[in-house]
Amino acid sequence: MNIEKYSDRVKGFIQSAQTKALGDGHQQFTAEHLLKVLLDDPEGLASSLMQKAGGRPKDALMAVELAIEKMPKVEGGNGQLYLAQSLAKVLATAEKAAEKAGDTFVTAERLLLAMCIEKSSPTSDILSKAGLTANGLNAAINEVRQGRTADSANAEAGYDALKKYASDLTEAARAGKI
């Protein structure tokens, strides 16, 4: 794993997931920790991608929280954290997916795609049961990206800019809010 190939946002997710694993008293840093952080993201990129792809983010979040809760905890010790083999495979798959898509950096959506694709990771089963498929997710990623590639470390900042910084008045009217 070459951390320099990851976008700034993904580096932040990885750091938050490591902190979560340590805080929960886990010895292994797993893909489940990373999925939990992606789904908890206040900007909601992973959740919105899942919804666009026909998945149910709330079901995935509940399942990943349950999986994390079941992990063995360690008390005391020196706070040593080990990278789970399934997470190493997810990261390698994310790097391959980014390269195949022409991206210079691994972004959050490629990480989510890798969690869906990599069958050796429990996240694949969690996402599948939540209605997410790799093909559906890939289509949603292409829709959000609109042909752009991740050629900078902050590439995710440009996705869904209108949704982030503007209000959809038509949608608000349909929902009876105005």
N, C-alpha and C. Protein backbone atom coordinates (compact mmCIF):
# COMPACT_ATOMS: atom_id res chain seq x y z
N MET A 1 0.84 -1.18 0.00
CA MET A 1 0.00 0.00 0.00
C MET A 1 0.89 1.25 0.00
N ASN A 2 0.65 2.09 -0.98
CA ASN A 2 1.38 3.35 -1.06
C ASN A 2 0.42 4.47 -0.68
N ILE A 3 0.57 5.01 0.52
CA ILE A 3 -0.35 6.02 1.05
C ILE A 3 -0.38 7.28 0.18
N GLU A 4 0.67 7.52 -0.57
CA GLU A 4 0.72 8.70 -1.44
C GLU A 4 -0.25 8.59 -2.62
N LYS A 5 -0.75 7.37 -2.90
CA LYS A 5 -1.71 7.17 -3.98
C LYS A 5 -3.14 7.47 -3.54
N TYR A 6 -3.34 7.81 -2.27
CA TYR A 6 -4.67 8.02 -1.73
C TYR A 6 -4.99 9.52 -1.62
N SER A 7 -6.24 9.86 -1.90
CA SER A 7 -6.65 11.26 -1.80
C SER A 7 -6.59 11.70 -0.34
N ASP A 8 -6.56 13.02 -0.14
CA ASP A 8 -6.51 13.56 1.21
C ASP A 8 -7.70 13.09 2.04
N ARG A 9 -8.85 13.04 1.40
CA ARG A 9 -10.06 12.63 2.10
C ARG A 9 -9.96 11.16 2.55
N VAL A 10 -9.46 10.30 1.69
CA VAL A 10 -9.31 8.88 2.03
C VAL A 10 -8.28 8.71 3.14
N LYS A 11 -7.21 9.48 3.09
CA LYS A 11 -6.22 9.44 4.18
C LYS A 11 -6.89 9.78 5.51
N GLY A 12 -7.77 10.77 5.50
CA GLY A 12 -8.51 11.15 6.70
C GLY A 12 -9.42 10.03 7.17
N PHE A 13 -10.09 9.35 6.23
CA PHE A 13 -10.95 8.22 6.58
C PHE A 13 -10.14 7.10 7.21
N ILE A 14 -8.98 6.81 6.63
CA ILE A 14 -8.13 5.75 7.16
C ILE A 14 -7.68 6.09 8.58
N GLN A 15 -7.28 7.32 8.79
CA GLN A 15 -6.84 7.75 10.12
C GLN A 15 -8.00 7.67 11.12
N SER A 16 -9.18 8.11 10.74
CA SER A 16 -10.35 8.04 11.62
C SER A 16 -10.71 6.60 11.95
N ALA A 17 -10.62 5.72 10.96
CA ALA A 17 -10.93 4.31 11.18
C ALA A 17 -9.92 3.66 12.12
N GLN A 18 -8.64 4.02 11.99
CA GLN A 18 -7.62 3.51 12.91
C GLN A 18 -7.91 3.98 14.33
N THR A 19 -8.26 5.23 14.46
CA THR A 19 -8.58 5.79 15.78
C THR A 19 -9.79 5.08 16.37
N LYS A 20 -10.78 4.79 15.54
CA LYS A 20 -11.96 4.06 16.01
C LYS A 20 -11.57 2.67 16.49
N ALA A 21 -10.75 1.97 15.71
CA ALA A 21 -10.33 0.62 16.09
C ALA A 21 -9.59 0.63 17.43
N LEU A 22 -8.68 1.57 17.60
CA LEU A 22 -7.95 1.69 18.87
C LEU A 22 -8.89 2.05 20.01
N GLY A 23 -9.77 2.99 19.76
CA GLY A 23 -10.72 3.43 20.78
C GLY A 23 -11.67 2.33 21.22
N ASP A 24 -11.99 1.43 20.31
CA ASP A 24 -12.88 0.32 20.63
C ASP A 24 -12.14 -0.85 21.26
N GLY A 25 -10.82 -0.73 21.39
CA GLY A 25 -10.02 -1.78 22.01
C GLY A 25 -9.76 -2.97 21.10
N HIS A 26 -9.78 -2.75 19.80
CA HIS A 26 -9.53 -3.83 18.85
C HIS A 26 -8.04 -3.91 18.51
N GLN A 27 -7.60 -5.13 18.29
CA GLN A 27 -6.20 -5.32 17.92
C GLN A 27 -6.00 -5.22 16.42
N GLN A 28 -7.05 -5.53 15.67
CA GLN A 28 -6.95 -5.49 14.21
C GLN A 28 -7.70 -4.29 13.66
N PHE A 29 -7.10 -3.69 12.66
CA PHE A 29 -7.70 -2.60 11.91
C PHE A 29 -8.32 -3.25 10.67
N THR A 30 -9.66 -3.23 10.58
CA THR A 30 -10.35 -3.99 9.55
C THR A 30 -11.09 -3.10 8.56
N ALA A 31 -11.56 -3.73 7.50
CA ALA A 31 -12.36 -3.03 6.50
C ALA A 31 -13.69 -2.57 7.10
N GLU A 32 -14.17 -3.27 8.11
CA GLU A 32 -15.41 -2.87 8.77
C GLU A 32 -15.26 -1.51 9.44
N HIS A 33 -14.11 -1.26 10.06
CA HIS A 33 -13.85 0.04 10.68
C HIS A 33 -13.89 1.14 9.61
N LEU A 34 -13.28 0.85 8.48
CA LEU A 34 -13.23 1.83 7.39
C LEU A 34 -14.62 2.07 6.79
N LEU A 35 -15.40 1.01 6.63
CA LEU A 35 -16.76 1.17 6.11
C LEU A 35 -17.61 1.99 7.07
N LYS A 36 -17.47 1.75 8.36
CA LYS A 36 -18.22 2.50 9.37
C LYS A 36 -17.93 4.00 9.23
N VAL A 37 -16.66 4.35 9.10
CA VAL A 37 -16.27 5.76 8.98
C VAL A 37 -16.80 6.36 7.67
N LEU A 38 -16.75 5.60 6.58
CA LEU A 38 -17.29 6.08 5.30
C LEU A 38 -18.79 6.36 5.41
N LEU A 39 -19.51 5.46 6.06
CA LEU A 39 -20.96 5.63 6.18
C LEU A 39 -21.35 6.72 7.17
N ASP A 40 -20.47 7.01 8.13
CA ASP A 40 -20.73 8.07 9.12
C ASP A 40 -20.33 9.45 8.62
N ASP A 41 -19.71 9.53 7.45
CA ASP A 41 -19.22 10.79 6.90
C ASP A 41 -20.34 11.82 6.82
N PRO A 42 -20.15 13.00 7.45
CA PRO A 42 -21.20 14.02 7.42
C PRO A 42 -21.53 14.53 6.02
N GLU A 43 -20.58 14.47 5.10
CA GLU A 43 -20.86 14.91 3.72
C GLU A 43 -21.64 13.85 2.96
N GLY A 44 -21.61 12.62 3.45
CA GLY A 44 -22.46 11.55 2.93
C GLY A 44 -22.19 11.06 1.53
N LEU A 45 -20.95 11.12 1.05
CA LEU A 45 -20.65 10.66 -0.30
C LEU A 45 -20.95 9.17 -0.45
N ALA A 46 -20.49 8.35 0.49
CA ALA A 46 -20.71 6.90 0.41
C ALA A 46 -22.20 6.58 0.49
N SER A 47 -22.90 7.22 1.40
CA SER A 47 -24.34 6.97 1.55
C SER A 47 -25.11 7.38 0.32
N SER A 48 -24.79 8.55 -0.24
CA SER A 48 -25.52 9.01 -1.43
C SER A 48 -25.22 8.12 -2.64
N LEU A 49 -23.97 7.65 -2.75
CA LEU A 49 -23.63 6.73 -3.84
C LEU A 49 -24.40 5.42 -3.69
N MET A 50 -24.48 4.93 -2.45
CA MET A 50 -25.23 3.69 -2.21
C MET A 50 -26.69 3.86 -2.62
N GLN A 51 -27.29 4.97 -2.25
CA GLN A 51 -28.70 5.21 -2.59
C GLN A 51 -28.88 5.30 -4.10
N LYS A 52 -27.98 6.00 -4.79
CA LYS A 52 -28.07 6.11 -6.24
C LYS A 52 -27.93 4.74 -6.91
N ALA A 53 -27.18 3.86 -6.27
CA ALA A 53 -26.94 2.53 -6.83
C ALA A 53 -28.02 1.53 -6.41
N GLY A 54 -29.01 1.99 -5.65
CA GLY A 54 -30.09 1.11 -5.24
C GLY A 54 -29.86 0.38 -3.92
N GLY A 55 -28.83 0.80 -3.19
CA GLY A 55 -28.53 0.18 -1.90
C GLY A 55 -29.21 0.90 -0.75
N ARG A 56 -29.11 0.31 0.43
CA ARG A 56 -29.72 0.88 1.64
C ARG A 56 -28.62 1.18 2.65
N PRO A 57 -28.14 2.43 2.69
CA PRO A 57 -27.03 2.79 3.58
C PRO A 57 -27.32 2.54 5.06
N LYS A 58 -28.57 2.75 5.49
CA LYS A 58 -28.89 2.54 6.91
C LYS A 58 -28.76 1.07 7.29
N ASP A 59 -29.16 0.17 6.39
CA ASP A 59 -29.00 -1.26 6.65
C ASP A 59 -27.52 -1.63 6.75
N ALA A 60 -26.72 -1.07 5.85
CA ALA A 60 -25.28 -1.34 5.86
C ALA A 60 -24.65 -0.81 7.15
N LEU A 61 -25.06 0.39 7.57
CA LEU A 61 -24.52 0.98 8.79
C LEU A 61 -24.87 0.12 10.01
N MET A 62 -26.11 -0.33 10.09
CA MET A 62 -26.51 -1.19 11.23
C MET A 62 -25.72 -2.49 11.23
N ALA A 63 -25.54 -3.09 10.06
CA ALA A 63 -24.81 -4.36 9.96
C ALA A 63 -23.34 -4.20 10.31
N VAL A 64 -22.72 -3.11 9.86
CA VAL A 64 -21.30 -2.91 10.15
C VAL A 64 -21.09 -2.59 11.62
N GLU A 65 -22.02 -1.85 12.23
CA GLU A 65 -21.92 -1.57 13.66
C GLU A 65 -22.02 -2.86 14.47
N LEU A 66 -22.91 -3.76 14.05
CA LEU A 66 -23.06 -5.05 14.73
C LEU A 66 -21.79 -5.89 14.57
N ALA A 67 -21.21 -5.89 13.37
CA ALA A 67 -19.98 -6.64 13.12
C ALA A 67 -18.83 -6.11 13.98
N ILE A 68 -18.73 -4.80 14.10
CA ILE A 68 -17.67 -4.19 14.92
C ILE A 68 -17.88 -4.52 16.40
N GLU A 69 -19.12 -4.49 16.81
CA GLU A 69 -19.45 -4.79 18.21
C GLU A 69 -19.05 -6.21 18.59
N LYS A 70 -19.12 -7.14 17.64
CA LYS A 70 -18.80 -8.55 17.89
C LYS A 70 -17.29 -8.84 17.90
N MET A 71 -16.48 -7.88 17.46
CA MET A 71 -15.03 -8.10 17.40
C MET A 71 -14.45 -8.20 18.80
N PRO A 72 -13.44 -9.07 18.95
CA PRO A 72 -12.82 -9.20 20.28
C PRO A 72 -12.09 -7.93 20.68
N LYS A 73 -12.16 -7.63 21.96
CA LYS A 73 -11.51 -6.43 22.50
C LYS A 73 -10.31 -6.85 23.35
N VAL A 74 -9.32 -5.96 23.38
CA VAL A 74 -8.12 -6.19 24.16
C VAL A 74 -7.96 -5.04 25.14
N GLU A 75 -7.70 -5.36 26.39
CA GLU A 75 -7.46 -4.32 27.39
C GLU A 75 -5.99 -4.32 27.76
N GLY A 76 -5.50 -3.13 28.08
CA GLY A 76 -4.08 -3.01 28.43
C GLY A 76 -3.23 -3.07 27.18
N GLY A 77 -2.06 -3.55 27.31
CA GLY A 77 -1.17 -3.65 26.15
C GLY A 77 -0.60 -2.30 25.77
N ASN A 78 0.04 -2.28 24.62
CA ASN A 78 0.72 -1.07 24.19
C ASN A 78 -0.02 -0.33 23.08
N GLY A 79 -1.25 -0.70 22.81
CA GLY A 79 -2.01 -0.02 21.78
C GLY A 79 -1.56 -0.36 20.37
N GLN A 80 -0.95 -1.52 20.20
CA GLN A 80 -0.48 -1.97 18.89
C GLN A 80 -1.68 -2.35 18.03
N LEU A 81 -1.72 -1.88 16.80
CA LEU A 81 -2.82 -2.15 15.89
C LEU A 81 -2.26 -2.85 14.66
N TYR A 82 -2.90 -3.95 14.28
CA TYR A 82 -2.45 -4.74 13.14
C TYR A 82 -3.43 -4.60 11.99
N LEU A 83 -2.91 -4.50 10.79
CA LEU A 83 -3.74 -4.39 9.59
C LEU A 83 -4.28 -5.78 9.25
N ALA A 84 -5.60 -5.91 9.21
CA ALA A 84 -6.22 -7.18 8.85
C ALA A 84 -5.93 -7.50 7.38
N GLN A 85 -5.75 -8.77 7.08
CA GLN A 85 -5.44 -9.17 5.72
C GLN A 85 -6.57 -8.78 4.76
N SER A 86 -7.82 -8.88 5.22
CA SER A 86 -8.94 -8.52 4.35
C SER A 86 -8.91 -7.02 4.00
N LEU A 87 -8.48 -6.19 4.94
CA LEU A 87 -8.37 -4.75 4.65
C LEU A 87 -7.23 -4.50 3.67
N ALA A 88 -6.13 -5.21 3.82
CA ALA A 88 -5.00 -5.06 2.88
C ALA A 88 -5.46 -5.41 1.47
N LYS A 89 -6.30 -6.45 1.35
CA LYS A 89 -6.82 -6.83 0.03
C LYS A 89 -7.78 -5.78 -0.51
N VAL A 90 -8.60 -5.20 0.35
CA VAL A 90 -9.52 -4.14 -0.08
C VAL A 90 -8.72 -2.95 -0.60
N LEU A 91 -7.69 -2.56 0.11
CA LEU A 91 -6.87 -1.42 -0.31
C LEU A 91 -6.18 -1.71 -1.65
N ALA A 92 -5.68 -2.93 -1.82
CA ALA A 92 -5.04 -3.31 -3.09
C ALA A 92 -6.07 -3.29 -4.23
N THR A 93 -7.27 -3.76 -3.96
CA THR A 93 -8.34 -3.75 -4.96
C THR A 93 -8.74 -2.32 -5.31
N ALA A 94 -8.77 -1.44 -4.31
CA ALA A 94 -9.10 -0.03 -4.55
C ALA A 94 -8.06 0.63 -5.45
N GLU A 95 -6.78 0.30 -5.20
CA GLU A 95 -5.71 0.85 -6.03
C GLU A 95 -5.85 0.38 -7.48
N LYS A 96 -6.18 -0.91 -7.66
CA LYS A 96 -6.37 -1.46 -9.01
C LYS A 96 -7.58 -0.83 -9.70
N ALA A 97 -8.67 -0.64 -8.95
CA ALA A 97 -9.88 -0.04 -9.52
C ALA A 97 -9.62 1.40 -9.95
N ALA A 98 -8.87 2.13 -9.13
CA ALA A 98 -8.55 3.52 -9.47
C ALA A 98 -7.67 3.57 -10.72
N GLU A 99 -6.69 2.70 -10.77
CA GLU A 99 -5.79 2.65 -11.93
C GLU A 99 -6.56 2.30 -13.20
N LYS A 100 -7.45 1.32 -13.10
CA LYS A 100 -8.25 0.89 -14.25
C LYS A 100 -9.16 2.02 -14.75
N ALA A 101 -9.64 2.85 -13.82
CA ALA A 101 -10.53 3.97 -14.19
C ALA A 101 -9.75 5.19 -14.67
N GLY A 102 -8.41 5.12 -14.64
CA GLY A 102 -7.60 6.25 -15.09
C GLY A 102 -7.35 7.29 -14.02
N ASP A 103 -7.61 6.93 -12.77
CA ASP A 103 -7.38 7.85 -11.65
C ASP A 103 -5.94 7.80 -11.18
N THR A 104 -5.41 8.94 -10.81
CA THR A 104 -4.08 9.02 -10.23
C THR A 104 -4.14 8.72 -8.74
N PHE A 105 -5.28 9.05 -8.11
CA PHE A 105 -5.45 8.86 -6.66
C PHE A 105 -6.64 7.95 -6.37
N VAL A 106 -6.54 7.20 -5.28
CA VAL A 106 -7.65 6.37 -4.81
C VAL A 106 -8.58 7.28 -4.03
N THR A 107 -9.84 7.32 -4.46
CA THR A 107 -10.84 8.17 -3.82
C THR A 107 -11.80 7.33 -2.98
N ALA A 108 -12.65 8.01 -2.23
CA ALA A 108 -13.59 7.32 -1.34
C ALA A 108 -14.52 6.39 -2.11
N GLU A 109 -14.95 6.80 -3.29
CA GLU A 109 -15.87 5.94 -4.04
C GLU A 109 -15.19 4.68 -4.55
N ARG A 110 -13.91 4.78 -4.90
CA ARG A 110 -13.17 3.58 -5.32
C ARG A 110 -12.93 2.64 -4.12
N LEU A 111 -12.76 3.23 -2.96
CA LEU A 111 -12.61 2.45 -1.74
C LEU A 111 -13.90 1.69 -1.44
N LEU A 112 -15.04 2.37 -1.57
CA LEU A 112 -16.34 1.72 -1.36
C LEU A 112 -16.55 0.61 -2.39
N LEU A 113 -16.18 0.87 -3.64
CA LEU A 113 -16.30 -0.13 -4.69
C LEU A 113 -15.44 -1.36 -4.36
N ALA A 114 -14.24 -1.13 -3.88
CA ALA A 114 -13.35 -2.24 -3.51
C ALA A 114 -13.94 -3.06 -2.37
N MET A 115 -14.60 -2.39 -1.42
CA MET A 115 -15.23 -3.11 -0.31
C MET A 115 -16.38 -3.98 -0.82
N CYS A 116 -16.98 -3.57 -1.89
CA CYS A 116 -18.07 -4.31 -2.52
C CYS A 116 -17.53 -5.49 -3.33
N ILE A 117 -16.42 -5.28 -4.01
CA ILE A 117 -15.84 -6.27 -4.92
C ILE A 117 -15.08 -7.38 -4.18
N GLU A 118 -14.27 -7.00 -3.20
CA GLU A 118 -13.34 -7.93 -2.54
C GLU A 118 -14.10 -8.93 -1.66
N LYS A 119 -14.30 -10.12 -2.19
CA LYS A 119 -15.12 -11.14 -1.52
C LYS A 119 -14.48 -11.68 -0.24
N SER A 120 -13.19 -11.52 -0.07
CA SER A 120 -12.53 -12.01 1.16
C SER A 120 -12.82 -11.09 2.35
N SER A 121 -13.41 -9.94 2.09
CA SER A 121 -13.71 -8.99 3.15
C SER A 121 -15.18 -9.11 3.58
N PRO A 122 -15.44 -9.09 4.89
CA PRO A 122 -16.83 -9.13 5.37
C PRO A 122 -17.66 -7.96 4.86
N THR A 123 -17.02 -6.87 4.46
CA THR A 123 -17.77 -5.71 3.96
C THR A 123 -18.52 -6.05 2.67
N SER A 124 -17.99 -6.95 1.88
CA SER A 124 -18.64 -7.35 0.65
C SER A 124 -20.02 -7.95 0.94
N ASP A 125 -20.06 -8.81 1.94
CA ASP A 125 -21.32 -9.44 2.34
C ASP A 125 -22.28 -8.41 2.95
N ILE A 126 -21.75 -7.52 3.77
CA ILE A 126 -22.57 -6.47 4.40
C ILE A 126 -23.21 -5.59 3.34
N LEU A 127 -22.42 -5.15 2.38
CA LEU A 127 -22.93 -4.27 1.33
C LEU A 127 -23.90 -5.00 0.40
N SER A 128 -23.61 -6.26 0.13
CA SER A 128 -24.50 -7.06 -0.72
C SER A 128 -25.87 -7.23 -0.06
N LYS A 129 -25.88 -7.53 1.23
CA LYS A 129 -27.15 -7.69 1.95
C LYS A 129 -27.91 -6.37 2.06
N ALA A 130 -27.19 -5.26 1.95
CA ALA A 130 -27.83 -3.93 1.97
C ALA A 130 -28.26 -3.50 0.57
N GLY A 131 -28.20 -4.43 -0.39
CA GLY A 131 -28.71 -4.16 -1.73
C GLY A 131 -27.74 -3.51 -2.70
N LEU A 132 -26.45 -3.45 -2.35
CA LEU A 132 -25.48 -2.79 -3.22
C LEU A 132 -24.76 -3.82 -4.09
N THR A 133 -24.69 -3.52 -5.38
CA THR A 133 -23.93 -4.36 -6.31
C THR A 133 -22.79 -3.54 -6.88
N ALA A 134 -21.73 -4.21 -7.28
CA ALA A 134 -20.58 -3.51 -7.86
C ALA A 134 -20.97 -2.79 -9.14
N ASN A 135 -21.80 -3.42 -9.98
CA ASN A 135 -22.22 -2.78 -11.24
C ASN A 135 -23.06 -1.54 -10.97
N GLY A 136 -23.99 -1.64 -10.03
CA GLY A 136 -24.82 -0.49 -9.69
C GLY A 136 -24.00 0.65 -9.13
N LEU A 137 -23.04 0.30 -8.26
CA LEU A 137 -22.18 1.32 -7.66
C LEU A 137 -21.30 1.98 -8.71
N ASN A 138 -20.78 1.19 -9.63
CA ASN A 138 -19.93 1.73 -10.69
C ASN A 138 -20.72 2.72 -11.56
N ALA A 139 -21.97 2.39 -11.84
CA ALA A 139 -22.83 3.29 -12.63
C ALA A 139 -23.07 4.59 -11.87
N ALA A 140 -23.31 4.49 -10.56
CA ALA A 140 -23.53 5.69 -9.74
C ALA A 140 -22.27 6.55 -9.68
N ILE A 141 -21.11 5.91 -9.58
CA ILE A 141 -19.84 6.65 -9.56
C ILE A 141 -19.66 7.41 -10.87
N ASN A 142 -19.93 6.74 -11.99
CA ASN A 142 -19.79 7.39 -13.30
C ASN A 142 -20.76 8.55 -13.45
N GLU A 143 -21.96 8.42 -12.88
CA GLU A 143 -22.95 9.50 -12.94
C GLU A 143 -22.48 10.72 -12.13
N VAL A 144 -21.93 10.47 -10.94
CA VAL A 144 -21.46 11.56 -10.08
C VAL A 144 -20.23 12.23 -10.68
N ARG A 145 -19.34 11.42 -11.21
CA ARG A 145 -18.08 11.96 -11.73
C ARG A 145 -18.23 12.66 -13.07
N GLN A 146 -19.18 12.28 -13.86
CA GLN A 146 -19.43 12.88 -15.18
C GLN A 146 -18.17 12.91 -16.05
N GLY A 147 -17.46 11.80 -16.08
CA GLY A 147 -16.29 11.68 -16.93
C GLY A 147 -14.99 12.22 -16.37
N ARG A 148 -15.03 12.81 -15.19
CA ARG A 148 -13.80 13.35 -14.58
C ARG A 148 -13.01 12.22 -13.93
N THR A 149 -11.70 12.41 -13.88
CA THR A 149 -10.84 11.46 -13.18
C THR A 149 -10.24 12.14 -11.95
N ALA A 150 -9.77 11.32 -11.02
CA ALA A 150 -9.17 11.84 -9.79
C ALA A 150 -7.69 12.07 -10.06
N ASP A 151 -7.36 13.28 -10.49
CA ASP A 151 -5.97 13.59 -10.82
C ASP A 151 -5.32 14.52 -9.80
N SER A 152 -6.01 14.74 -8.68
CA SER A 152 -5.41 15.54 -7.60
C SER A 152 -5.80 14.92 -6.26
N ALA A 153 -5.07 15.28 -5.23
CA ALA A 153 -5.31 14.69 -3.91
C ALA A 153 -6.62 15.16 -3.29
N ASN A 154 -7.23 16.22 -3.84
CA ASN A 154 -8.51 16.69 -3.31
C ASN A 154 -9.60 16.61 -4.38
N ALA A 155 -9.55 15.57 -5.19
CA ALA A 155 -10.47 15.41 -6.32
C ALA A 155 -11.93 15.31 -5.89
N GLU A 156 -12.20 14.75 -4.72
CA GLU A 156 -13.58 14.55 -4.29
C GLU A 156 -14.30 15.86 -4.01
N ALA A 157 -13.57 16.94 -3.80
CA ALA A 157 -14.19 18.23 -3.47
C ALA A 157 -15.11 18.73 -4.57
N GLY A 158 -14.89 18.33 -5.81
CA GLY A 158 -15.70 18.82 -6.91
C GLY A 158 -16.96 18.03 -7.19
N TYR A 159 -17.12 16.85 -6.58
CA TYR A 159 -18.29 16.03 -6.85
C TYR A 159 -19.52 16.63 -6.19
N ASP A 160 -20.62 16.57 -6.89
CA ASP A 160 -21.91 17.04 -6.38
C ASP A 160 -21.82 18.43 -5.75
N ALA A 161 -21.06 19.32 -6.36
CA ALA A 161 -20.88 20.66 -5.81
C ALA A 161 -22.21 21.39 -5.68
N LEU A 162 -23.09 21.27 -6.68
CA LEU A 162 -24.39 21.93 -6.59
C LEU A 162 -25.20 21.40 -5.42
N LYS A 163 -25.17 20.10 -5.22
CA LYS A 163 -25.92 19.49 -4.12
C LYS A 163 -25.39 19.96 -2.77
N LYS A 164 -24.08 20.13 -2.70
CA LYS A 164 -23.44 20.54 -1.45
C LYS A 164 -23.71 22.00 -1.10
N TYR A 165 -23.66 22.87 -2.11
CA TYR A 165 -23.68 24.30 -1.84
C TYR A 165 -24.93 25.03 -2.31
N ALA A 166 -25.93 24.30 -2.84
CA ALA A 166 -27.15 24.94 -3.32
C ALA A 166 -28.37 24.14 -2.86
N SER A 167 -29.53 24.74 -2.97
CA SER A 167 -30.79 24.07 -2.60
C SER A 167 -31.56 23.74 -3.87
N ASP A 168 -32.11 22.54 -3.92
CA ASP A 168 -32.94 22.13 -5.05
C ASP A 168 -34.38 22.53 -4.74
N LEU A 169 -34.80 23.65 -5.27
CA LEU A 169 -36.13 24.19 -4.99
C LEU A 169 -37.23 23.28 -5.54
N THR A 170 -37.00 22.67 -6.67
CA THR A 170 -37.99 21.75 -7.24
C THR A 170 -38.21 20.57 -6.30
N GLU A 171 -37.15 20.00 -5.79
CA GLU A 171 -37.24 18.87 -4.86
C GLU A 171 -37.94 19.30 -3.57
N ALA A 172 -37.63 20.50 -3.08
CA ALA A 172 -38.27 21.00 -1.86
C ALA A 172 -39.78 21.20 -2.09
N ALA A 173 -40.15 21.67 -3.28
CA ALA A 173 -41.57 21.87 -3.59
C ALA A 173 -42.29 20.53 -3.67
N ARG A 174 -41.65 19.52 -4.27
CA ARG A 174 -42.24 18.18 -4.34
C ARG A 174 -42.46 17.60 -2.96
N ALA A 175 -41.54 17.89 -2.06
CA ALA A 175 -41.63 17.37 -0.69
C ALA A 175 -42.58 18.21 0.17
N GLY A 176 -43.14 19.29 -0.40
CA GLY A 176 -44.07 20.14 0.34
C GLY A 176 -43.42 21.04 1.36
N LYS A 177 -42.14 21.31 1.18
CA LYS A 177 -41.41 22.15 2.13
C LYS A 177 -41.48 23.63 1.81
N ILE A 178 -41.91 23.96 0.57
CA ILE A 178 -42.08 25.37 0.21
C ILE A 178 -43.41 25.56 -0.51
